[in-house]
Amino acid sequence: MADNSATQRITALVRKIPRGRVATYGQIAALADRPRNSRQVGSVLKSLPADSHVPWHRVVNSHGRISGRNNSTSEGLQRCLLESEGVQLNDAGRIDLAAFQWKPRQR
DNA sequence: GTTATGACCCAAA
DNA sequence: GTTTGGGCCATAA
Protein backbone atom coordinates (compact mmCIF):
# COMPACT_ATOMS: atom_id res chain seq x y z
CA MET A 1 0.00 0.00 0.00
CA ALA A 2 1.31 3.36 -0.88
CA ASP A 3 -0.45 5.02 2.03
CA ASN A 4 1.66 5.22 5.12
CA SER A 5 -1.09 6.89 7.09
CA ALA A 6 -1.81 5.41 10.45
CA THR A 7 -5.47 5.32 9.59
CA GLN A 8 -4.94 3.12 6.58
CA ARG A 9 -2.65 0.85 8.54
CA ILE A 10 -5.04 0.55 11.44
CA THR A 11 -8.05 -0.06 9.26
CA ALA A 12 -6.15 -2.70 7.34
CA LEU A 13 -5.25 -4.50 10.54
CA VAL A 14 -8.71 -4.37 12.03
CA ARG A 15 -10.08 -5.62 8.75
CA LYS A 16 -7.82 -8.65 9.10
CA ILE A 17 -9.39 -9.67 12.38
CA PRO A 18 -11.20 -12.96 11.74
CA ARG A 19 -14.75 -13.52 12.86
CA GLY A 20 -15.19 -14.69 16.41
CA ARG A 21 -11.91 -13.14 17.44
CA VAL A 22 -11.04 -9.81 19.07
CA ALA A 23 -7.99 -7.57 19.25
CA THR A 24 -6.90 -4.97 21.77
CA TYR A 25 -6.08 -1.35 21.02
CA GLY A 26 -2.54 -1.86 22.26
CA GLN A 27 -2.22 -4.86 20.00
CA ILE A 28 -3.42 -3.01 16.94
CA ALA A 29 -1.15 -0.11 17.79
CA ALA A 30 1.79 -2.45 18.18
CA LEU A 31 1.03 -4.20 14.89
CA ALA A 32 0.79 -0.79 13.27
CA ASP A 33 4.36 -0.23 14.45
CA ARG A 34 3.17 2.40 16.91
CA PRO A 35 3.02 0.86 20.41
CA ARG A 36 2.21 4.22 22.01
CA ASN A 37 -0.42 5.12 19.51
CA SER A 38 -3.27 3.16 21.00
CA ARG A 39 -5.34 6.34 21.24
CA GLN A 40 -5.22 6.86 17.56
CA VAL A 41 -6.75 3.47 17.01
CA GLY A 42 -9.81 4.60 18.90
CA SER A 43 -9.92 8.01 17.29
CA VAL A 44 -9.54 6.47 13.88
CA LEU A 45 -12.21 3.88 14.45
CA LYS A 46 -14.58 6.52 15.73
CA SER A 47 -13.99 8.58 12.64
CA LEU A 48 -14.21 5.64 10.31
CA PRO A 49 -16.56 5.91 7.35
CA ALA A 50 -19.27 3.28 7.07
CA ASP A 51 -17.72 2.10 3.81
CA SER A 52 -14.48 1.11 5.49
CA HIS A 53 -15.82 -2.33 6.21
CA VAL A 54 -13.94 -2.30 9.45
CA PRO A 55 -15.26 -4.48 12.28
CA TRP A 56 -14.49 -1.89 14.96
CA HIS A 57 -16.61 -3.89 17.36
CA ARG A 58 -13.86 -6.50 17.41
CA VAL A 59 -11.51 -3.98 18.93
CA VAL A 60 -11.48 -3.73 22.71
CA ASN A 61 -9.14 -2.33 25.33
CA SER A 62 -6.41 -4.24 27.10
CA HIS A 63 -8.74 -5.46 29.79
CA GLY A 64 -11.15 -6.96 27.28
CA ARG A 65 -13.59 -4.21 28.15
CA ILE A 66 -16.02 -2.75 25.63
CA SER A 67 -14.92 0.61 24.35
CA GLY A 68 -17.06 3.52 23.29
CA ARG A 69 -15.87 5.21 26.49
CA ASN A 70 -19.39 4.50 27.77
CA ASN A 71 -22.76 3.85 26.21
CA SER A 72 -22.41 6.77 23.79
CA THR A 73 -21.06 4.81 20.85
CA SER A 74 -22.83 1.51 20.99
CA GLU A 75 -21.78 -0.48 23.98
CA GLY A 76 -24.77 -2.77 23.74
CA LEU A 77 -24.50 -3.01 19.99
CA GLN A 78 -20.87 -4.01 20.13
CA ARG A 79 -21.59 -6.70 22.65
CA CYS A 80 -24.45 -7.96 20.52
CA LEU A 81 -22.27 -8.08 17.43
CA LEU A 82 -19.51 -9.90 19.25
CA GLU A 83 -21.89 -12.49 20.64
CA SER A 84 -23.35 -12.83 17.19
CA GLU A 85 -19.91 -13.71 15.87
CA GLY A 86 -19.21 -16.24 18.57
CA VAL A 87 -17.36 -14.09 21.09
CA GLN A 88 -18.71 -14.70 24.55
CA LEU A 89 -18.53 -12.24 27.42
CA ASN A 90 -18.12 -13.12 31.06
CA ASP A 91 -20.26 -11.97 33.95
CA ALA A 92 -18.25 -8.81 34.28
CA GLY A 93 -19.23 -7.88 30.72
CA ARG A 94 -15.67 -8.42 29.56
CA ILE A 95 -14.19 -10.64 26.90
CA ASP A 96 -12.07 -13.61 27.80
CA LEU A 97 -8.92 -12.51 26.02
CA ALA A 98 -7.27 -15.80 26.91
CA ALA A 99 -9.71 -17.52 24.57
CA PHE A 100 -10.83 -14.89 22.05
CA GLN A 101 -7.88 -12.60 21.52
CA TRP A 102 -6.69 -12.58 17.93
CA LYS A 103 -3.17 -13.88 17.43
CA PRO A 104 -1.89 -12.75 14.01
CA ARG A 105 1.18 -14.98 14.30
CA GLN A 106 -0.88 -18.10 14.86
CA ARG A 107 -3.68 -16.71 12.79
C1' DG B 1 2.56 26.88 11.14
C1' DT B 2 -0.17 26.11 16.19
C1' DT B 3 -3.96 24.52 19.31
C1' DA B 4 -7.32 21.40 21.04
C1' DT B 5 -9.26 16.91 21.43
C1' DG B 6 -9.27 11.95 21.85
C1' DA B 7 -13.58 4.69 21.22
C1' DC B 8 -6.11 4.43 25.19
C1' DC B 9 -2.42 2.76 28.56
C1' DC B 10 0.05 2.90 32.73
C1' DA B 11 0.91 4.12 37.49
C1' DA B 12 -0.46 5.95 41.90
C1' DA B 13 -3.87 7.19 45.55
C1' DG C 1 -13.60 -1.29 42.60
C1' DT C 2 -13.02 4.14 41.03
C1' DT C 3 -10.57 8.56 40.20
C1' DT C 4 -6.62 11.48 38.94
C1' DG C 5 -2.46 12.66 36.54
C1' DG C 6 0.98 12.02 32.87
C1' DG C 7 2.37 10.44 28.24
C1' DC C 8 2.37 9.25 23.57
C1' DC C 9 0.85 10.31 18.59
C1' DA C 10 -2.49 11.46 14.78
C1' DT C 11 -6.70 14.02 13.22
C1' DA C 12 -9.33 18.09 12.78
C1' DA C 13 -9.83 23.01 12.96
Coordinates of N, CA and C in Angstrom, one line a residue, chain A:
Chain A
M1 N 0.8 -1.2 0.0 CA 0.0 0.0 0.0 C 0.9 1.2 0.0
A2 N 0.5 2.1 -0.8 CA 1.3 3.4 -0.9 C 1.1 4.3 0.3
D3 N -0.1 4.1 0.9 CA -0.4 5.0 2.0 C 0.3 4.6 3.3
N4 N 1.0 5.5 3.8 CA 1.7 5.2 5.1 C 0.9 5.7 6.3
S5 N -0.3 6.3 6.0 CA -1.1 6.9 7.1 C -1.5 5.9 8.2
A6 N -1.5 6.3 9.4 CA -1.8 5.4 10.4 C -3.2 4.9 10.3
T7 N -4.1 5.7 9.8 CA -5.5 5.3 9.6 C -5.6 4.1 8.7
Q8 N -4.9 4.2 7.5 CA -4.9 3.1 6.6 C -4.4 1.8 7.2
R9 N -3.3 2.0 7.9 CA -2.6 0.8 8.5 C -3.6 0.2 9.6
I10 N -4.2 1.1 10.4 CA -5.0 0.6 11.4 C -6.3 -0.1 10.8
T11 N -6.9 0.5 9.9 CA -8.1 -0.1 9.3 C -7.7 -1.4 8.6
A12 N -6.6 -1.5 8.0 CA -6.2 -2.7 7.3 C -6.0 -3.8 8.4
L13 N -5.4 -3.5 9.5 CA -5.2 -4.5 10.5 C -6.6 -5.0 11.1
V14 N -7.4 -4.0 11.4 CA -8.7 -4.4 12.0 C -9.5 -5.2 11.1
R15 N -9.4 -4.9 9.8 CA -10.1 -5.6 8.8 C -9.6 -7.1 8.7
K16 N -8.4 -7.3 9.1 CA -7.8 -8.6 9.1 C -8.3 -9.5 10.3
I17 N -8.9 -8.9 11.2 CA -9.4 -9.7 12.4 C -10.5 -10.7 11.9
P18 N -10.2 -11.9 12.1 CA -11.2 -13.0 11.7 C -12.5 -12.9 12.6
R19 N -13.5 -13.5 12.1 CA -14.7 -13.5 12.9 C -14.6 -14.4 14.1
G20 N -15.3 -13.9 15.2 CA -15.2 -14.7 16.4 C -13.9 -14.5 17.2
R21 N -13.2 -13.4 16.8 CA -11.9 -13.1 17.4 C -11.8 -11.6 17.7
V22 N -11.1 -11.2 18.7 CA -11.0 -9.8 19.1 C -9.6 -9.4 19.2
A23 N -9.3 -8.1 19.1 CA -8.0 -7.6 19.2 C -8.0 -6.4 20.2
T24 N -6.9 -6.1 20.8 CA -6.9 -5.0 21.8 C -6.3 -3.7 21.1
Y25 N -6.6 -2.6 21.6 CA -6.1 -1.3 21.0 C -4.6 -1.4 21.0
G26 N -4.0 -1.8 22.2 CA -2.5 -1.9 22.3 C -2.0 -2.8 21.2
Q27 N -2.7 -3.9 21.0 CA -2.2 -4.9 20.0 C -2.2 -4.3 18.6
I28 N -3.3 -3.6 18.2 CA -3.4 -3.0 16.9 C -2.3 -2.0 16.8
A29 N -2.2 -1.2 17.8 CA -1.1 -0.1 17.8 C 0.2 -0.7 17.6
A30 N 0.5 -1.8 18.3 CA 1.8 -2.5 18.2 C 2.0 -3.0 16.8
L31 N 1.0 -3.6 16.2 CA 1.0 -4.2 14.9 C 1.2 -3.1 13.9
A32 N 0.7 -1.9 14.2 CA 0.8 -0.8 13.3 C 2.1 -0.1 13.4
D33 N 3.0 -0.8 14.2 CA 4.4 -0.2 14.4 C 4.3 1.1 15.3
R34 N 3.3 1.2 16.1 CA 3.2 2.4 16.9 C 2.6 2.0 18.3
P35 N 3.5 1.4 19.1 CA 3.0 0.9 20.4 C 2.4 1.9 21.3
R36 N 2.8 3.2 21.1 CA 2.2 4.2 22.0 C 1.0 4.9 21.4
N37 N 0.6 4.4 20.3 CA -0.4 5.1 19.5 C -1.8 4.5 19.7
S38 N -2.0 3.9 20.8 CA -3.3 3.2 21.0 C -4.5 4.1 20.9
R39 N -4.2 5.4 21.3 CA -5.3 6.3 21.2 C -5.8 6.5 19.8
Q40 N -4.9 6.6 18.9 CA -5.2 6.9 17.6 C -6.1 5.8 17.0
V41 N -5.9 4.6 17.5 CA -6.8 3.5 17.0 C -8.2 3.8 17.3
G42 N -8.4 4.2 18.5 CA -9.8 4.6 18.9 C -10.3 5.8 18.1
S43 N -9.5 6.8 18.0 CA -9.9 8.0 17.3 C -10.2 7.7 15.8
V44 N -9.4 6.9 15.3 CA -9.5 6.5 13.9 C -10.8 5.7 13.7
L45 N -11.0 4.7 14.6 CA -12.2 3.9 14.4 C -13.5 4.7 14.6
K46 N -13.4 5.6 15.5 CA -14.6 6.5 15.7 C -14.9 7.3 14.5
S47 N -13.8 7.7 13.8 CA -14.0 8.6 12.6 C -14.1 7.8 11.4
L48 N -14.2 6.5 11.5 CA -14.2 5.6 10.3 C -15.5 5.8 9.5
P49 N -15.4 5.9 8.2 CA -16.6 5.9 7.3 C -17.2 4.5 7.3
A50 N -18.5 4.5 7.1 CA -19.3 3.3 7.1 C -18.8 2.4 6.0
D51 N -18.1 2.9 5.0 CA -17.7 2.1 3.8 C -16.4 1.4 4.1
S52 N -15.8 1.7 5.2 CA -14.5 1.1 5.5 C -14.5 -0.4 5.7
H53 N -15.7 -0.9 6.0 CA -15.8 -2.3 6.2 C -14.9 -2.8 7.4
V54 N -14.8 -2.0 8.3 CA -13.9 -2.3 9.5 C -14.8 -2.7 10.7
P55 N -14.5 -4.0 11.1 CA -15.3 -4.5 12.3 C -14.7 -3.9 13.6
W56 N -15.0 -2.6 13.8 CA -14.5 -1.9 15.0 C -15.0 -2.5 16.3
H57 N -16.1 -3.3 16.1 CA -16.6 -3.9 17.4 C -15.7 -5.0 17.8
R58 N -14.8 -5.4 17.0 CA -13.9 -6.5 17.4 C -12.6 -5.9 18.1
V59 N -12.6 -4.6 18.3 CA -11.5 -4.0 18.9 C -11.9 -3.6 20.3
V60 N -11.2 -4.1 21.3 CA -11.5 -3.7 22.7 C -10.2 -3.3 23.4
N61 N -10.3 -2.8 24.6 CA -9.1 -2.3 25.3 C -8.4 -3.5 26.0
S62 N -7.3 -3.2 26.6 CA -6.4 -4.2 27.1 C -7.1 -5.1 28.1
H63 N -8.1 -4.7 28.8 CA -8.7 -5.5 29.8 C -9.9 -6.3 29.2
G64 N -10.1 -6.2 27.9 CA -11.1 -7.0 27.3 C -12.5 -6.2 27.5
R65 N -12.4 -5.0 27.9 CA -13.6 -4.2 28.1 C -14.1 -3.6 26.9
I66 N -15.4 -3.4 26.8 CA -16.0 -2.8 25.6 C -15.7 -1.3 25.6
S67 N -15.3 -0.8 24.5 CA -14.9 0.6 24.3 C -16.1 1.5 24.1
G68 N -16.0 2.6 23.5 CA -17.1 3.5 23.3 C -17.0 4.5 24.4
R69 N -16.1 4.3 25.3 CA -15.9 5.2 26.5 C -17.1 5.2 27.4
N70 N -18.2 4.7 27.0 CA -19.4 4.5 27.8 C -20.5 4.1 26.8
N71 N -21.7 4.3 27.1 CA -22.8 3.9 26.2 C -23.0 4.8 25.0
S72 N -22.2 5.8 24.9 CA -22.4 6.8 23.8 C -22.3 6.2 22.4
T73 N -21.3 5.3 22.2 CA -21.1 4.8 20.9 C -22.0 3.7 20.5
S74 N -21.9 2.6 21.2 CA -22.8 1.5 21.0 C -22.4 0.3 21.8
E75 N -22.3 0.6 23.1 CA -21.8 -0.5 24.0 C -22.6 -1.8 23.8
G76 N -23.9 -1.6 23.9 CA -24.8 -2.8 23.7 C -24.7 -3.4 22.4
L77 N -24.6 -2.5 21.4 CA -24.5 -3.0 20.0 C -23.2 -3.8 19.8
Q78 N -22.1 -3.3 20.3 CA -20.9 -4.0 20.1 C -20.9 -5.4 20.8
R79 N -21.5 -5.4 22.0 CA -21.6 -6.7 22.7 C -22.5 -7.7 21.9
C80 N -23.5 -7.1 21.3 CA -24.4 -8.0 20.5 C -23.8 -8.5 19.3
L81 N -23.0 -7.7 18.6 CA -22.3 -8.1 17.4 C -21.2 -9.1 17.8
L82 N -20.5 -8.9 18.8 CA -19.5 -9.9 19.3 C -20.1 -11.3 19.6
E83 N -21.2 -11.2 20.3 CA -21.9 -12.5 20.6 C -22.4 -13.2 19.4
S84 N -22.8 -12.3 18.4 CA -23.4 -12.8 17.2 C -22.3 -13.5 16.4
E85 N -21.0 -13.1 16.6 CA -19.9 -13.7 15.9 C -19.3 -14.9 16.6
G86 N -19.7 -15.1 17.8 CA -19.2 -16.2 18.6 C -18.3 -15.8 19.8
V87 N -18.2 -14.5 20.0 CA -17.4 -14.1 21.1 C -18.3 -14.0 22.3
Q88 N -17.9 -14.7 23.3 CA -18.7 -14.7 24.5 C -18.1 -13.8 25.6
L89 N -19.0 -13.1 26.4 CA -18.5 -12.2 27.4 C -18.8 -12.9 28.8
N90 N -17.9 -12.6 29.7 CA -18.1 -13.1 31.1 C -19.1 -12.3 31.9
D91 N -19.3 -12.6 33.1 CA -20.3 -12.0 33.9 C -19.9 -10.5 34.2
A92 N -18.7 -10.2 34.1 CA -18.3 -8.8 34.3 C -18.5 -8.0 33.0
G93 N -19.0 -8.6 32.0 CA -19.2 -7.9 30.7 C -17.9 -7.7 29.9
R94 N -17.0 -8.5 30.3 CA -15.7 -8.4 29.6 C -15.4 -9.6 28.7
I95 N -14.5 -9.5 27.8 CA -14.2 -10.6 26.9 C -13.0 -11.5 27.5
D96 N -13.1 -12.7 27.3 CA -12.1 -13.6 27.8 C -10.9 -13.6 26.8
L97 N -10.0 -12.7 27.0 CA -8.9 -12.5 26.0 C -8.1 -13.8 25.9
A98 N -8.0 -14.6 26.9 CA -7.3 -15.8 26.9 C -7.8 -16.8 25.9
A99 N -9.1 -16.6 25.5 CA -9.7 -17.5 24.6 C -10.1 -16.9 23.2
F100 N -10.3 -15.5 23.3 CA -10.8 -14.9 22.0 C -9.9 -13.8 21.5
Q101 N -8.8 -13.6 22.1 CA -7.9 -12.6 21.5 C -7.2 -13.1 20.2
W102 N -7.2 -12.2 19.2 CA -6.7 -12.6 17.9 C -5.2 -12.6 18.0
K103 N -4.6 -13.7 17.5 CA -3.2 -13.9 17.4 C -2.7 -14.0 16.0
P104 N -2.3 -12.8 15.4 CA -1.9 -12.7 14.0 C -0.8 -13.7 13.7
R105 N 0.1 -14.0 14.6 CA 1.2 -15.0 14.3 C 0.6 -16.4 14.1
Q106 N -0.3 -16.8 15.0 CA -0.9 -18.1 14.9 C -2.0 -18.1 13.9
R107 N -2.5 -16.9 13.6 CA -3.7 -16.7 12.8 C -4.8 -17.3 13.5

